[in-house]
Short mmCIF file of C-alpha atoms in Angstrom, two decimals:
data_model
loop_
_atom_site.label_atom_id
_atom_site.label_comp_id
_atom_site.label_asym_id
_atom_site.label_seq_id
_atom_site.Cartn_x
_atom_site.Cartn_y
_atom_site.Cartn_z
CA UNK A 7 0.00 0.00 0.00
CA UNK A 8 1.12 3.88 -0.71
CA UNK A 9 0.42 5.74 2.61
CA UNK A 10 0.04 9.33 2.46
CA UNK A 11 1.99 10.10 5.52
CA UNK A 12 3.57 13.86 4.85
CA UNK A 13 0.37 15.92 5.87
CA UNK A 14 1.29 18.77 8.82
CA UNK A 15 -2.28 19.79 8.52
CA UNK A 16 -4.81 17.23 8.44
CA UNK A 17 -4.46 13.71 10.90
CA UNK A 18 -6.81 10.84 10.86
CA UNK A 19 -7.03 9.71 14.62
CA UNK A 20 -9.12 7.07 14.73
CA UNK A 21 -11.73 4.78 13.12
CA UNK A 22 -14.61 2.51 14.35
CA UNK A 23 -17.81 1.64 13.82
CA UNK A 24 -18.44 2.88 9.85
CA UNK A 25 -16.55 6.92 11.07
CA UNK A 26 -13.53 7.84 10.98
CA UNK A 27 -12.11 10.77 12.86
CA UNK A 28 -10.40 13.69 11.81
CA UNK A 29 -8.56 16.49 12.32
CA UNK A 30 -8.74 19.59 9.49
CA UNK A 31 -5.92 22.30 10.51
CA UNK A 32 -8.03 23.00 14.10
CA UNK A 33 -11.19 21.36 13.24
CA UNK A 34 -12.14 18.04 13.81
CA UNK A 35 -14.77 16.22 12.40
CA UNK A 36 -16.53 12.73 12.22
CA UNK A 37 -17.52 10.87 8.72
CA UNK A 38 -18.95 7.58 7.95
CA UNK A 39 -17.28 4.92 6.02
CA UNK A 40 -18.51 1.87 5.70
CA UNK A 41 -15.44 0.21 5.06
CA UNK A 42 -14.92 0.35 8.57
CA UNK A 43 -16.41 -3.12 9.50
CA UNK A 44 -14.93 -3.34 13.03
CA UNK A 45 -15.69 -2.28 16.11
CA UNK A 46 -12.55 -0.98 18.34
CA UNK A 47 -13.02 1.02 21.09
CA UNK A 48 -13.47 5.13 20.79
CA UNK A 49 -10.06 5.97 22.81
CA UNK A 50 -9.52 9.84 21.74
CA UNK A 51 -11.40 11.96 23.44
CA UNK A 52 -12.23 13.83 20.74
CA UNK A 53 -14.96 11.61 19.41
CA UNK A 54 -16.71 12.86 22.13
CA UNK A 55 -15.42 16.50 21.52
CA UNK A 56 -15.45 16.69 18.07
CA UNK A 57 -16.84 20.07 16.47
CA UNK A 58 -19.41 18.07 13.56
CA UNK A 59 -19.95 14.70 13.00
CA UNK A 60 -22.21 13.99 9.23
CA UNK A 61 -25.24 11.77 10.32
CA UNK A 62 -26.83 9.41 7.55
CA UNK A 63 -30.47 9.58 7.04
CA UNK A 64 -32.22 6.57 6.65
CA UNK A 65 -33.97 7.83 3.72
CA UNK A 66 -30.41 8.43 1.94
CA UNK A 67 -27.98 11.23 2.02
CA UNK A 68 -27.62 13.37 5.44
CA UNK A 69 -26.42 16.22 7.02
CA UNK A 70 -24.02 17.45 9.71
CA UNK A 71 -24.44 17.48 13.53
CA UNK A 72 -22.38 20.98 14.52
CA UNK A 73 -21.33 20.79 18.15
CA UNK A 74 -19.22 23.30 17.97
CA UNK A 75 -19.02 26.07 16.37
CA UNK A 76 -16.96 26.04 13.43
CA UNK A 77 -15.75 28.75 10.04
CA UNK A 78 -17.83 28.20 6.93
CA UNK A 79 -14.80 27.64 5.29
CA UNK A 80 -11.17 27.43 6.20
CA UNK A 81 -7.70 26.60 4.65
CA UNK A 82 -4.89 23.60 4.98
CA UNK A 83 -1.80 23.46 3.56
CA UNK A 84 0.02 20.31 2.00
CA UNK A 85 3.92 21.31 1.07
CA UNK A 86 3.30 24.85 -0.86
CA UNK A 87 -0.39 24.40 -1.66
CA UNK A 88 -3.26 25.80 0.12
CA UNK A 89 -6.95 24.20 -0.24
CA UNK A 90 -9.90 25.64 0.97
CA UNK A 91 -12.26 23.41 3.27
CA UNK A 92 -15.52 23.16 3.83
CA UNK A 93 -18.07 20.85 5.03
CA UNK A 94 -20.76 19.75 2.06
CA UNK A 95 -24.58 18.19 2.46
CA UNK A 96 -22.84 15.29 1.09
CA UNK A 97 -20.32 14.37 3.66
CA UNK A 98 -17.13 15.57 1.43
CA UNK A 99 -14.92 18.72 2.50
CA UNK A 100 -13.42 19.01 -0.77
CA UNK A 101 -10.47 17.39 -0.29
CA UNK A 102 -9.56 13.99 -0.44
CA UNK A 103 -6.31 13.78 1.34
CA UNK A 104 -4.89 10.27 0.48
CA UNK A 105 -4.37 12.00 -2.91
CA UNK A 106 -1.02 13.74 -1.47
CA UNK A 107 0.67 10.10 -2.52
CA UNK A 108 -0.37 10.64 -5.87
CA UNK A 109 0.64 14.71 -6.01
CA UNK A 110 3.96 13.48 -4.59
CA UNK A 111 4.62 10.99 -7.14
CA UNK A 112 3.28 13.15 -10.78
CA UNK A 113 5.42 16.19 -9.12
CA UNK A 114 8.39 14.38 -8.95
CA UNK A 115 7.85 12.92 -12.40
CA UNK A 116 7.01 16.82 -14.01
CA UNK A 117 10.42 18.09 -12.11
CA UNK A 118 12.42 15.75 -13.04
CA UNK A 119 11.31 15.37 -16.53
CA UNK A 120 13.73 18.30 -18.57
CA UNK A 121 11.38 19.54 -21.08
CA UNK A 122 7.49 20.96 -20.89
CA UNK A 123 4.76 18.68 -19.58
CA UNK A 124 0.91 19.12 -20.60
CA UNK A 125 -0.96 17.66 -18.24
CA UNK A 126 -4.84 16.79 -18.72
CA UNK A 127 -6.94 16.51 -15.43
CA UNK A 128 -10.29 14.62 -16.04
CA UNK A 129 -13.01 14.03 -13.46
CA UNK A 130 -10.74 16.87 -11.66
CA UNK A 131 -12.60 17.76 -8.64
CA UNK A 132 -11.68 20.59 -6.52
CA UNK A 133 -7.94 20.52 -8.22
CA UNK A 134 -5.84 18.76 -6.23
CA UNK A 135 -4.10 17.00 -8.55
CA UNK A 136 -4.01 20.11 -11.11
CA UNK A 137 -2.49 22.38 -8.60
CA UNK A 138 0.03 19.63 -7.70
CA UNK A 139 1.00 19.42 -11.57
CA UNK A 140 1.15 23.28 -12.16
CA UNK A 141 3.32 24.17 -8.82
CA UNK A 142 5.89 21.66 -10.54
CA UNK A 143 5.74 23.77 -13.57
CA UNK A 144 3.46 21.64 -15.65
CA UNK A 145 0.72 23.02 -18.06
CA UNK A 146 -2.67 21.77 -16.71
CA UNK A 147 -6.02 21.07 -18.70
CA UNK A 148 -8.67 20.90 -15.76
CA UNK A 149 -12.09 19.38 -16.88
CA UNK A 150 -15.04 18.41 -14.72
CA UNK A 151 -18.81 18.40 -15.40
CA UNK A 152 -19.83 20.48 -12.37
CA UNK A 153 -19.10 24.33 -12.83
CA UNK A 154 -19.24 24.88 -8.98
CA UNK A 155 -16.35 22.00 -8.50
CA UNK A 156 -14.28 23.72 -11.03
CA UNK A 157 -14.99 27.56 -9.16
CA UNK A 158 -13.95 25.45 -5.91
CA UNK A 159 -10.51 24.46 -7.61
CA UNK A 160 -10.05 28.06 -9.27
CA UNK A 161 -10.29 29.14 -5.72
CA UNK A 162 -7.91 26.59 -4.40
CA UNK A 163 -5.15 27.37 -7.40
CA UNK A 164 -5.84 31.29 -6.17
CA UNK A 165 -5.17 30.88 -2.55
CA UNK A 166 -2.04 28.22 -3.35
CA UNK A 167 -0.73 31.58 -5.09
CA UNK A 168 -1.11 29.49 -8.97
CA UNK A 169 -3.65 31.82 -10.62
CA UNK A 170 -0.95 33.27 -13.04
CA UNK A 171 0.29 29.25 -13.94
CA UNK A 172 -0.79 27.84 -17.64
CA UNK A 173 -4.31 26.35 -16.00
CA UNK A 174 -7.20 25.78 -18.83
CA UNK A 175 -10.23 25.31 -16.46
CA UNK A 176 -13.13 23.71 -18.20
CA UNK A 177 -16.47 22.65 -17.53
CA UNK A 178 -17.70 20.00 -19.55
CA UNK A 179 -18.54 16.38 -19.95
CA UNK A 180 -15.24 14.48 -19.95
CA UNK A 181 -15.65 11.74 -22.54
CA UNK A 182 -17.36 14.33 -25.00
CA UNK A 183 -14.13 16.91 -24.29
CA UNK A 184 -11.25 14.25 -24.51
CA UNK A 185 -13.67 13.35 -28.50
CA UNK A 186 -13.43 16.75 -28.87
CA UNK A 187 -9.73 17.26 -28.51
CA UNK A 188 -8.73 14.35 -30.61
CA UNK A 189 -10.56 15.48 -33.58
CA UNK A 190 -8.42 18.67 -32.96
CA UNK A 191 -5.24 17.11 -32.62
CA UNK A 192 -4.53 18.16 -29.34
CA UNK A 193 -1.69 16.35 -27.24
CA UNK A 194 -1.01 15.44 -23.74
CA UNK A 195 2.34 13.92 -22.20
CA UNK A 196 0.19 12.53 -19.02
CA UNK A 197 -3.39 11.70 -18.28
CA UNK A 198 -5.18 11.88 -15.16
CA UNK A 199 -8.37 10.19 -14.21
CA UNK A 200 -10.40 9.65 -11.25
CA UNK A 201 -13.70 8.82 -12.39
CA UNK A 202 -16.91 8.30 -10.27
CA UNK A 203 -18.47 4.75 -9.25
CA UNK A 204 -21.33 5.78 -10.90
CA UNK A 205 -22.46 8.45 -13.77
CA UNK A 206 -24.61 10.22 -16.24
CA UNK A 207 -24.32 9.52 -20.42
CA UNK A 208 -25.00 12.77 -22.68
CA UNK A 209 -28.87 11.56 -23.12
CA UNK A 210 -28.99 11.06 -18.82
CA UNK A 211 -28.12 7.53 -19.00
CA UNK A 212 -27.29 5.98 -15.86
CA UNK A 213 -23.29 3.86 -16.26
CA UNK A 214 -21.30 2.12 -13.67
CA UNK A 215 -17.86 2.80 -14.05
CA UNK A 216 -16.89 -0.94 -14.01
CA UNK A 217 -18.44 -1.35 -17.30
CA UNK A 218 -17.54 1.67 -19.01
CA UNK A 219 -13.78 2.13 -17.61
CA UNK A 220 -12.09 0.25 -20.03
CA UNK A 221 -13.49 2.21 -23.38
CA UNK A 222 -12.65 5.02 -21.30
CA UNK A 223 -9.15 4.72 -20.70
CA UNK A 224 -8.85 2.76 -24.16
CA UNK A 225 -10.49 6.67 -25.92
CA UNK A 226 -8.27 8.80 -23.14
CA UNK A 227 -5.05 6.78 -24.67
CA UNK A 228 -5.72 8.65 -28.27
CA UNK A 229 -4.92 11.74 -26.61
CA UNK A 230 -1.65 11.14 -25.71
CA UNK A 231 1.38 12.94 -27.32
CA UNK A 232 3.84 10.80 -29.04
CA UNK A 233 6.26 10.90 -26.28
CA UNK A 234 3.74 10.66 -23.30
CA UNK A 235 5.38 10.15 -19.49
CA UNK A 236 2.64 8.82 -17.72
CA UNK A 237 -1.07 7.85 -17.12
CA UNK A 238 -2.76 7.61 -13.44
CA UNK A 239 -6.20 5.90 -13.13
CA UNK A 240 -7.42 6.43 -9.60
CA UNK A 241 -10.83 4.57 -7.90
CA UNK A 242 -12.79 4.33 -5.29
CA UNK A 243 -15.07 1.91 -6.42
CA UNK A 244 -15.29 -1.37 -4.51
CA UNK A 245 -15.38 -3.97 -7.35
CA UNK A 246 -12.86 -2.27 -9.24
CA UNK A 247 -9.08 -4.04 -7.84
CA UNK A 248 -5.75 -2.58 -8.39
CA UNK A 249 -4.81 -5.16 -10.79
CA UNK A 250 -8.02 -4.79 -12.77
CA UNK A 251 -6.81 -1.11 -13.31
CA UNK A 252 -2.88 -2.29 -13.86
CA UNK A 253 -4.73 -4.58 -16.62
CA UNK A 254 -6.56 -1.85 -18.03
CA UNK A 255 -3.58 0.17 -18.44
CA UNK A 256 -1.30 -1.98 -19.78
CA UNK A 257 -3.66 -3.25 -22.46
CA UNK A 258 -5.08 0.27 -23.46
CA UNK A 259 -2.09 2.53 -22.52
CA UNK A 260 1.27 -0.21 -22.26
CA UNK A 261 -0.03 -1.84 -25.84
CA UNK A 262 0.49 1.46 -27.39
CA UNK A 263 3.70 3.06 -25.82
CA UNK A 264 5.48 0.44 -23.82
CA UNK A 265 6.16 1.20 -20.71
CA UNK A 266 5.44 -0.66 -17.51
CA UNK A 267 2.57 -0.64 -14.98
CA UNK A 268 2.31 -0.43 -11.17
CA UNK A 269 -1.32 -0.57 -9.08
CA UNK A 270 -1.84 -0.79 -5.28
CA UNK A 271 -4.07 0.77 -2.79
CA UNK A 272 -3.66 3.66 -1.08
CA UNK A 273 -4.41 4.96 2.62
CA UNK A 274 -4.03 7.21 5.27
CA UNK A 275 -2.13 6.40 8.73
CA UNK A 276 -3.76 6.07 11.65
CA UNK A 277 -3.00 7.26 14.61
CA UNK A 278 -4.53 5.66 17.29
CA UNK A 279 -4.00 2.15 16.39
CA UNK A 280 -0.79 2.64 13.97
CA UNK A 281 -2.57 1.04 11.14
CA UNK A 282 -3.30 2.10 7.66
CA UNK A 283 -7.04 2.75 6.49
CA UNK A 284 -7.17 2.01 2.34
CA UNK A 285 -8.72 4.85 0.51
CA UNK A 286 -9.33 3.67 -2.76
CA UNK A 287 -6.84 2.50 -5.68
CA UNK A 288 -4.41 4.06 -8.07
CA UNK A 289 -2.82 2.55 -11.16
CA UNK A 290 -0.01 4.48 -12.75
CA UNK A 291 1.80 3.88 -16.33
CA UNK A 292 4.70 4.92 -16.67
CA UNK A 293 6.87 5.54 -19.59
CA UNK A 294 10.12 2.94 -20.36
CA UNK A 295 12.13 6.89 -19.93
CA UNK A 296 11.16 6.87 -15.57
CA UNK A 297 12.75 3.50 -15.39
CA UNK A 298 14.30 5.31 -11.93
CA UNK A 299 10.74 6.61 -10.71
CA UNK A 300 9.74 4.14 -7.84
CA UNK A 301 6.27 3.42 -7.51
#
């Protein structure tokens, strides 16, 4: 497993019971998970403390508990990046912060690489991974269907001091866009993708990302650049394992350009009990050039 264990600004304390606790900068909050299948015992006193804690509702989706009162919003920092936090009806915060393994790796790659690197972001979120790739000096195309995700990220490259880096933020459908920019003959040297479990087609069709990943990646591969350094599929679906994903890569991606293929989970530390909590999956392809990049 990859263990994002470098934050100064966020700590997972414990998990039990379907919650984990954490701790955002000063504030510390309760989520479920329902990974969390067993049932230690609560031994921080901040589960009892705690300033929110998200509450399911047995109808489906929730909302949060406030004990204590906290900021609307309020900022972190990971290395020289700065995200803005808040608490959302649907549990998130708007950060996900087993990602840092991932930043952490691509940065490395970008710095290291001795020539220009366009990156394309899909399914991008709030920007973590875009901010990563620009602060290395990477040129970032930032897509995601939901305008107020992309505002959210725009916000986060602004307070991370990145709003003058070459960022294209766009709001679109992802599959239609990456279409789009083959037929234009536009060129990436790396791919990043972090789809959802689940999803809408352009006519509102419902598709699970398990059967629809592999045309995916397979259409995402035709918008490399001749020369492309890597491709990172990230999950957090349950059915979907890390060497599905390596397989997926290194049929759609390795069959093309070489290269080899690394997949594991990744998780955060915990500190109570000293183990790791897995957060989901990456799969990375690398090019045959990062034979030194350790995975």
């Amino acid at each position: 497993m990859r263990i994002a264990d470098r934050w100064q600004d966020y700590r997972l304390v414990d998990c039990t019971c379907s919650e984990k606790l954490e701790v955002w900068g000063d504030i510390s909050l309760i989520r479920p998970d329902p990974q969390i299948i067993w049932k230690t015992p609560e031994k921080s006193p901040l589960w009892k403390t705690a300033h929110a804690r998200y509450m399911r509702s047995s109808s489906g989706g929730g909302s949060w508990d406030y004990r204590r009162k906290i900021p609307e919003a309020w900022q972190i920092h990971y290395d020289n990046l700065v995200f803005n936090i808040r608490p959302t009806g649907f549990k998130h915060t708007g950060l996900f912060p087993e990602q840092a393994v991932n930043w952490d790796l691509m940065s490395g790659i970008i710095r290291n690489a001795g020539r220009e690197v366009n990156v394309l972001n899909l399914f991008a979120y709030t920007g973590g991974a875009t901010l990563a790739c620009a602060e290395a000096g990477a040129s970032v195309c930032h897509v995601d269907a939901s305008k107020g995700m992309v505002q959210w990220a725009r916000d986060n490259a602004a307070s991370s001091g990145l709003s003058d880096r070459p960022v294209r933020w766009i709001v679109d459908d992802c599959e239609k866009f990456v279409r789009r920019e083959i037929k234009r003959g536009r060129r990436y040297d790396a791919v990043i993708m972090d789809p959802p479990s689940y999803g809408r087609g352009p006519n509102q069709e419902v598709w699970k990302l398990e059967d629809c990943i592999y045309d995916l990646v397979e259409l995402c591969s035709g918008v490399l650049s001749d020369d492309p350094l890597f491709f990172l599929l990230n999950s957090y679906t349950t059915g979907l394992s890390p060497s599905v994903m390596a397989y997926i890569l290194g049929t759609a991606v390795g069959g093309k350009f070489g290269g080899r293929v690394s997949a594991d989970e990744i998780g955060l530390p915990v500190e109570e009990s000293g183990f790791v909590l897995p957060c989901g999956s990456t799969a990375v392809w690398l090019s045959d050039k990062l034979k030194d990049v350790n995975i």
